[in-house]
Amino acid sequence: MYGDPALPPDFVSLPYANPDAPKGGRIVFGEAGSFDSLNPFILKGNAPAGLSALTVETLMGRSYDEPFTLYGLLAESVDTDDGRTFVEFTLRENARFSDGSPVTVEDVMWSFETLGTIGSPRYHGAWKKVAGMEQTGDRSVRFTFNVEDRELPLILGLRPILKKAQWEGKAFDESSLEAPVGSGPYVVGTFEAGRYITYVRNPDWWGKDLPFNRGLHNFDEVRYDYFGDAGVIFEAFKAGEISSYRESNAAKWDTNYSFPAVAAGDVVKSEIPHQRPSGIEGLVFNTRRAMFADWRVREALTLAFNFELINQTVTGGSQPRIRSYYSNSVLGMEPGAPATGLELDLLQPFAADLPPGTIEGYALPVSDGTEANRGNIRKATALLEEAGWSVQDGVLKNAAGETFTFDILFQNGQDEMISIASIYVEALKRLGIAATITTVDSAQYKERTNAYDFDMTHYIRSLSLSPGNEQNLYWGAQGVTEPGTRNWMGMNSPAAQAAIDRMLTSRSREDFIAATRALDRVLTAGRYVIPIWYADRSRLAHRKELKFPQRLPIYGDWIGFQPDVWWQEP
């Protein structure tokens, strides 16, 4: 995206991979919930973990040591102009699907159009920016664009490539238990819907000798077992039924790992630092609901969320709070500080419509840590009164006499978040608000969140050091009414859109950073999510025979790290 790739044309392997890693063995993961489909590329159904990443490939691959660089995978070369008005990919001659058939330009073109029209909405935005698609050679295909968007060649390079012939006479957008034929290192082995799935390494995988893949995909089998909730997964890990467990709670990391396998050295604990943004996790307001449309109400309910008490109760106070969506990185705004320079220039035209603090500086409220939280509750009460809500006979009501009640929706098994919400519900009573907690199974949860059928729910978005087009899917105005986007809060912000547009057209790293910081301000000061905490390191407990390289990418342990670069000692 900016400058040159870090690796030379004759690189041996990715810098964080071990090219001499032994092949063989298996790794078993635990997942909460269930699955009822083997098509992860559509809106319908729940697909199992790992299916896309392990069995399907893209034209180009990401190095997790470089935020904005891709290298050839199915494509042996890529061509574009200075304005990035087009991109042309040339396929490798030996690229093959798992059934031995060649990956063709026809497969590429069909995959792009199918995903862009009837696939998951996450693929639609980029496809709408494609003005034309044509085959330019036996193994070459060119895409021309109808807008200025310098990230588009990279976005298209990361589109999954599927086999067209598999889907002839079949409805691609209907969920089924037929796995897509891909060209990746694994194929689907045995599975039982909702209970487990295995991926078996393809010994005839066409790409095993590519430098990009050297040292990756070392296990003969990758398995995912499904359980009712995280607590059951942890018990299965303690019993040796799964190989690796990711601990999200720092307090539990210190107290819950004295079981026999750890004492005997059969399970080891690895802390893996990272430099990626905190992202956002917490409780999201659905601003499509009239009660949450006013920023003053959202700020009041954020004031009532006693983070300091909750953090102490749930994690022993050990977790740092998310300060903004891109905190913990160079892309994050400075909490409380006013916007200056390009950040200010981007936001100033929208100043009249932005919530207070967006330009002047905004920081999340801090409580005194006591259960009463009196100072913040007083501020919250005043804001609610400004917004037309007052306490009548101990109940918060508006001028029409309507009570302020709402529901917090969770998926079964989200025990930690339910504990957090339970403390929050008690705090809201001090404002005269009666909130309830509802739990549903994974299928119902997906259906309801796709349709934005909730008042408040758990919200998590992992953000990278290379944000771009996906920001439209997360925060774009089409998500206010279009189902299935990731804009669960229902925000419609011209200022956010302007910042995203600048991110996509920036020609310098400096302009890009300023645009992302401006977006961070709009998101954070918009009070759309009540943030909780983030982990500035990954905490992985795993069987002692599982190993990973000492040289870590800047993203640390993230997508592409486990199981990709791990191996099992013979």
Short mmCIF file of N, CA, C and O in Angstrom, two decimals, residues 273-353:
data_model
loop_
_atom_site.label_atom_id
_atom_site.label_comp_id
_atom_site.label_asym_id
_atom_site.label_seq_id
_atom_site.Cartn_x
_atom_site.Cartn_y
_atom_site.Cartn_z
N PRO A 273 3.30 -11.32 23.25
CA PRO A 273 2.94 -9.91 23.10
C PRO A 273 2.57 -9.57 21.66
O PRO A 273 2.91 -10.31 20.72
N HIS A 274 1.88 -8.44 21.48
CA HIS A 274 1.52 -8.01 20.14
C HIS A 274 1.48 -6.50 20.08
O HIS A 274 1.52 -5.81 21.10
N GLN A 275 1.43 -5.98 18.86
CA GLN A 275 1.40 -4.54 18.64
C GLN A 275 0.14 -4.11 17.88
O GLN A 275 0.11 -3.06 17.26
N ARG A 276 -0.88 -4.94 17.91
CA ARG A 276 -2.08 -4.62 17.14
C ARG A 276 -3.02 -3.73 17.96
O ARG A 276 -2.92 -3.68 19.19
N PRO A 277 -3.96 -3.04 17.31
CA PRO A 277 -4.91 -2.20 18.03
C PRO A 277 -5.78 -3.01 18.99
O PRO A 277 -6.01 -4.20 18.79
N SER A 278 -6.27 -2.32 20.01
CA SER A 278 -7.13 -2.97 20.99
C SER A 278 -8.42 -3.47 20.36
O SER A 278 -9.00 -4.46 20.81
N GLY A 279 -8.87 -2.81 19.28
CA GLY A 279 -10.19 -3.10 18.77
C GLY A 279 -11.23 -2.65 19.77
O GLY A 279 -10.94 -1.89 20.71
N ILE A 280 -12.44 -3.10 19.59
CA ILE A 280 -13.51 -2.70 20.50
C ILE A 280 -14.25 -3.93 21.00
O ILE A 280 -14.54 -4.85 20.23
N GLU A 281 -14.50 -3.98 22.28
CA GLU A 281 -15.32 -5.03 22.87
C GLU A 281 -16.10 -4.43 24.03
O GLU A 281 -15.57 -3.66 24.81
N GLY A 282 -17.36 -4.78 24.10
CA GLY A 282 -18.18 -4.28 25.18
C GLY A 282 -19.65 -4.48 24.88
O GLY A 282 -20.03 -5.45 24.20
N LEU A 283 -20.47 -3.57 25.37
CA LEU A 283 -21.92 -3.63 25.18
C LEU A 283 -22.31 -2.55 24.18
O LEU A 283 -22.05 -1.36 24.40
N VAL A 284 -22.93 -2.96 23.07
CA VAL A 284 -23.27 -2.04 21.99
C VAL A 284 -24.72 -1.59 22.12
O VAL A 284 -25.62 -2.39 22.40
N PHE A 285 -24.95 -0.29 21.91
CA PHE A 285 -26.30 0.26 21.84
C PHE A 285 -26.83 0.08 20.42
O PHE A 285 -26.14 0.40 19.46
N ASN A 286 -28.04 -0.36 20.28
CA ASN A 286 -28.69 -0.38 18.97
C ASN A 286 -29.42 0.95 18.82
O ASN A 286 -30.52 1.14 19.33
N THR A 287 -28.79 1.90 18.11
CA THR A 287 -29.36 3.24 18.00
C THR A 287 -30.58 3.29 17.09
O THR A 287 -31.19 4.36 16.94
N ARG A 288 -30.93 2.17 16.49
CA ARG A 288 -32.21 2.10 15.77
C ARG A 288 -33.37 2.17 16.76
O ARG A 288 -34.49 2.48 16.37
N ARG A 289 -33.12 1.82 18.01
CA ARG A 289 -34.10 1.94 19.07
C ARG A 289 -34.17 3.41 19.51
O ARG A 289 -33.14 4.02 19.81
N ALA A 290 -35.37 3.94 19.59
CA ALA A 290 -35.54 5.37 19.88
C ALA A 290 -34.87 5.78 21.19
O ALA A 290 -34.31 6.87 21.29
N MET A 291 -34.89 4.91 22.20
CA MET A 291 -34.34 5.28 23.50
C MET A 291 -32.84 5.50 23.46
O MET A 291 -32.29 6.22 24.30
N PHE A 292 -32.16 4.90 22.47
CA PHE A 292 -30.70 5.02 22.40
C PHE A 292 -30.24 5.99 21.30
O PHE A 292 -29.04 6.09 21.02
N ALA A 293 -31.18 6.67 20.66
CA ALA A 293 -30.82 7.55 19.54
C ALA A 293 -30.09 8.82 20.01
O ALA A 293 -29.34 9.42 19.25
N ASP A 294 -30.30 9.22 21.26
CA ASP A 294 -29.73 10.45 21.81
C ASP A 294 -28.37 10.14 22.45
O ASP A 294 -28.28 9.29 23.34
N TRP A 295 -27.34 10.87 22.04
CA TRP A 295 -26.00 10.62 22.60
C TRP A 295 -25.97 10.84 24.10
O TRP A 295 -25.17 10.21 24.82
N ARG A 296 -26.84 11.74 24.60
CA ARG A 296 -26.85 12.03 26.04
C ARG A 296 -27.29 10.79 26.84
O ARG A 296 -26.78 10.53 27.93
N VAL A 297 -28.23 10.04 26.27
CA VAL A 297 -28.67 8.81 26.93
C VAL A 297 -27.53 7.79 26.92
O VAL A 297 -27.27 7.13 27.94
N ARG A 298 -26.85 7.69 25.80
CA ARG A 298 -25.74 6.71 25.71
C ARG A 298 -24.60 7.10 26.67
O ARG A 298 -23.99 6.24 27.29
N GLU A 299 -24.34 8.38 26.79
CA GLU A 299 -23.30 8.82 27.74
C GLU A 299 -23.74 8.55 29.17
O GLU A 299 -22.93 8.12 30.01
N ALA A 300 -25.01 8.77 29.46
CA ALA A 300 -25.52 8.51 30.81
C ALA A 300 -25.37 7.05 31.17
O ALA A 300 -24.94 6.70 32.29
N LEU A 301 -25.71 6.17 30.24
CA LEU A 301 -25.61 4.74 30.53
C LEU A 301 -24.16 4.27 30.56
O LEU A 301 -23.83 3.28 31.21
N THR A 302 -23.28 5.00 29.89
CA THR A 302 -21.85 4.71 29.99
C THR A 302 -21.32 5.15 31.35
O THR A 302 -20.49 4.47 31.96
N LEU A 303 -21.81 6.27 31.84
CA LEU A 303 -21.43 6.73 33.18
C LEU A 303 -21.87 5.73 34.25
O LEU A 303 -21.17 5.52 35.25
N ALA A 304 -23.02 5.10 34.05
CA ALA A 304 -23.52 4.14 35.03
C ALA A 304 -22.76 2.83 35.00
O ALA A 304 -22.83 2.04 35.96
N PHE A 305 -22.01 2.57 33.92
CA PHE A 305 -21.22 1.36 33.81
C PHE A 305 -19.95 1.54 34.63
O PHE A 305 -19.02 2.24 34.22
N ASN A 306 -19.90 0.92 35.78
CA ASN A 306 -18.81 1.12 36.74
C ASN A 306 -17.64 0.21 36.37
O ASN A 306 -17.43 -0.84 36.98
N PHE A 307 -16.86 0.65 35.38
CA PHE A 307 -15.80 -0.21 34.86
C PHE A 307 -14.79 -0.59 35.94
O PHE A 307 -14.35 -1.74 36.01
N GLU A 308 -14.41 0.35 36.76
CA GLU A 308 -13.38 0.09 37.76
C GLU A 308 -13.82 -1.01 38.73
O GLU A 308 -13.04 -1.91 39.08
N LEU A 309 -15.08 -0.96 39.16
CA LEU A 309 -15.60 -2.00 40.04
C LEU A 309 -15.72 -3.33 39.32
O LEU A 309 -15.35 -4.38 39.86
N ILE A 310 -16.23 -3.30 38.09
CA ILE A 310 -16.41 -4.53 37.31
C ILE A 310 -15.06 -5.18 37.03
O ILE A 310 -14.89 -6.39 37.16
N ASN A 311 -14.08 -4.38 36.66
CA ASN A 311 -12.76 -4.92 36.35
C ASN A 311 -12.14 -5.57 37.59
O ASN A 311 -11.54 -6.65 37.51
N GLN A 312 -12.31 -4.93 38.72
CA GLN A 312 -11.78 -5.49 39.96
C GLN A 312 -12.50 -6.79 40.33
O GLN A 312 -11.88 -7.77 40.76
N THR A 313 -13.81 -6.82 40.13
CA THR A 313 -14.61 -7.99 40.49
C THR A 313 -14.33 -9.17 39.59
O THR A 313 -14.20 -10.31 40.05
N VAL A 314 -14.21 -8.92 38.29
CA VAL A 314 -14.12 -10.01 37.30
C VAL A 314 -12.69 -10.43 37.01
O VAL A 314 -12.40 -11.62 36.85
N THR A 315 -11.76 -9.47 36.95
CA THR A 315 -10.38 -9.81 36.57
C THR A 315 -9.36 -9.45 37.64
O THR A 315 -8.16 -9.55 37.38
N GLY A 316 -9.81 -9.02 38.81
CA GLY A 316 -8.86 -8.59 39.83
C GLY A 316 -8.20 -7.27 39.49
O GLY A 316 -7.14 -6.93 40.03
N GLY A 317 -8.81 -6.50 38.58
CA GLY A 317 -8.28 -5.20 38.20
C GLY A 317 -7.07 -5.27 37.30
O GLY A 317 -6.35 -4.28 37.14
N SER A 318 -6.83 -6.43 36.69
CA SER A 318 -5.57 -6.64 35.96
C SER A 318 -5.62 -6.25 34.49
O SER A 318 -4.59 -6.21 33.83
N GLN A 319 -6.81 -5.97 33.96
CA GLN A 319 -6.92 -5.74 32.52
C GLN A 319 -7.00 -4.24 32.21
O GLN A 319 -7.78 -3.51 32.84
N PRO A 320 -6.23 -3.74 31.22
CA PRO A 320 -6.36 -2.34 30.83
C PRO A 320 -7.65 -2.11 30.05
O PRO A 320 -8.10 -2.97 29.30
N ARG A 321 -8.25 -0.94 30.23
CA ARG A 321 -9.50 -0.64 29.53
C ARG A 321 -9.22 -0.20 28.09
O ARG A 321 -8.22 0.46 27.80
N ILE A 322 -10.13 -0.56 27.21
CA ILE A 322 -10.09 -0.05 25.84
C ILE A 322 -10.40 1.44 25.91
O ILE A 322 -11.46 1.85 26.38
N ARG A 323 -9.49 2.27 25.44
CA ARG A 323 -9.68 3.72 25.50
C ARG A 323 -10.32 4.27 24.24
O ARG A 323 -10.96 5.33 24.26
N SER A 324 -10.09 3.58 23.12
CA SER A 324 -10.71 3.94 21.85
C SER A 324 -10.58 2.73 20.95
O SER A 324 -9.90 1.75 21.27
N TYR A 325 -11.20 2.77 19.79
CA TYR A 325 -11.24 1.61 18.91
C TYR A 325 -9.85 1.21 18.42
O TYR A 325 -9.57 0.03 18.22
N TYR A 326 -8.97 2.18 18.21
CA TYR A 326 -7.62 1.90 17.72
C TYR A 326 -6.55 2.18 18.78
O TYR A 326 -5.38 2.40 18.45
N SER A 327 -6.95 2.14 20.05
CA SER A 327 -5.96 2.35 21.10
C SER A 327 -4.93 1.23 21.08
O SER A 327 -5.13 0.19 20.45
N ASN A 328 -3.82 1.46 21.75
CA ASN A 328 -2.69 0.52 21.77
C ASN A 328 -1.97 0.48 20.42
O ASN A 328 -1.25 -0.46 20.12
N SER A 329 -2.15 1.51 19.59
CA SER A 329 -1.47 1.54 18.30
C SER A 329 -1.27 2.98 17.85
O SER A 329 -1.90 3.91 18.38
N VAL A 330 -0.45 3.16 16.84
CA VAL A 330 -0.19 4.49 16.29
C VAL A 330 -1.43 5.06 15.62
O VAL A 330 -1.53 6.27 15.40
N LEU A 331 -2.41 4.21 15.32
CA LEU A 331 -3.62 4.66 14.63
C LEU A 331 -4.66 5.25 15.57
O LEU A 331 -5.67 5.79 15.12
N GLY A 332 -4.45 5.15 16.88
CA GLY A 332 -5.45 5.57 17.84
C GLY A 332 -5.37 7.06 18.16
O GLY A 332 -4.30 7.67 18.16
N MET A 333 -6.54 7.65 18.43
CA MET A 333 -6.60 9.05 18.88
C MET A 333 -6.01 9.17 20.28
O MET A 333 -5.86 8.17 20.99
N GLU A 334 -5.71 10.38 20.68
CA GLU A 334 -5.24 10.63 22.03
C GLU A 334 -6.45 10.99 22.90
O GLU A 334 -7.04 12.07 22.72
N PRO A 335 -6.86 10.13 23.82
CA PRO A 335 -8.06 10.41 24.62
C PRO A 335 -7.95 11.75 25.34
O PRO A 335 -6.93 12.05 25.98
N GLY A 336 -9.00 12.55 25.24
CA GLY A 336 -9.06 13.83 25.94
C GLY A 336 -8.40 14.98 25.22
O GLY A 336 -8.64 16.14 25.57
N ALA A 337 -7.58 14.69 24.22
CA ALA A 337 -6.86 15.75 23.51
C ALA A 337 -7.68 16.25 22.32
O ALA A 337 -8.36 15.46 21.66
N PRO A 338 -7.60 17.54 22.00
CA PRO A 338 -8.36 18.06 20.86
C PRO A 338 -7.74 17.62 19.53
O PRO A 338 -6.56 17.30 19.45
N ALA A 339 -8.58 17.61 18.51
CA ALA A 339 -8.10 17.29 17.16
C ALA A 339 -7.29 18.45 16.60
O ALA A 339 -7.63 19.63 16.80
N THR A 340 -6.21 18.13 15.90
CA THR A 340 -5.37 19.15 15.27
C THR A 340 -5.00 18.68 13.88
O THR A 340 -5.22 17.52 13.52
N GLY A 341 -4.42 19.56 13.10
CA GLY A 341 -3.89 19.20 11.79
C GLY A 341 -4.93 18.58 10.88
O GLY A 341 -6.07 19.04 10.80
N LEU A 342 -4.55 17.52 10.17
CA LEU A 342 -5.44 16.88 9.21
C LEU A 342 -6.65 16.27 9.90
O LEU A 342 -7.75 16.27 9.34
N GLU A 343 -6.48 15.77 11.13
CA GLU A 343 -7.64 15.26 11.87
C GLU A 343 -8.71 16.34 11.99
O GLU A 343 -9.89 16.09 11.73
N LEU A 344 -8.29 17.53 12.36
CA LEU A 344 -9.22 18.65 12.51
C LEU A 344 -9.81 19.04 11.16
O LEU A 344 -11.02 19.29 11.05
N ASP A 345 -8.97 19.09 10.13
CA ASP A 345 -9.45 19.46 8.80
C ASP A 345 -10.54 18.49 8.31
O ASP A 345 -11.51 18.92 7.68
N LEU A 346 -10.38 17.21 8.62
CA LEU A 346 -11.36 16.22 8.18
C LEU A 346 -12.69 16.35 8.93
O LEU A 346 -13.76 16.14 8.36
N LEU A 347 -12.61 16.70 10.20
CA LEU A 347 -13.81 16.71 11.04
C LEU A 347 -14.54 18.04 11.03
O LEU A 347 -15.75 18.08 11.26
N GLN A 348 -13.83 19.15 10.78
CA GLN A 348 -14.42 20.48 10.90
C GLN A 348 -15.69 20.68 10.06
O GLN A 348 -16.67 21.28 10.54
N PRO A 349 -15.76 20.19 8.82
CA PRO A 349 -16.98 20.40 8.03
C PRO A 349 -18.22 19.76 8.66
O PRO A 349 -19.35 20.12 8.30
N PHE A 350 -18.03 18.81 9.57
CA PHE A 350 -19.16 18.10 10.17
C PHE A 350 -19.38 18.50 11.63
O PHE A 350 -20.15 17.87 12.35
N ALA A 351 -18.70 19.56 12.06
CA ALA A 351 -18.66 19.92 13.48
C ALA A 351 -20.05 20.09 14.08
O ALA A 351 -20.31 19.69 15.22
N ALA A 352 -20.96 20.68 13.33
CA ALA A 352 -22.29 20.98 13.87
C ALA A 352 -23.08 19.72 14.23
O ALA A 352 -23.97 19.77 15.08
N ASP A 353 -22.77 18.62 13.58
CA ASP A 353 -23.54 17.39 13.79
C ASP A 353 -22.81 16.35 14.63
O ASP A 353 -23.35 15.25 14.85
#
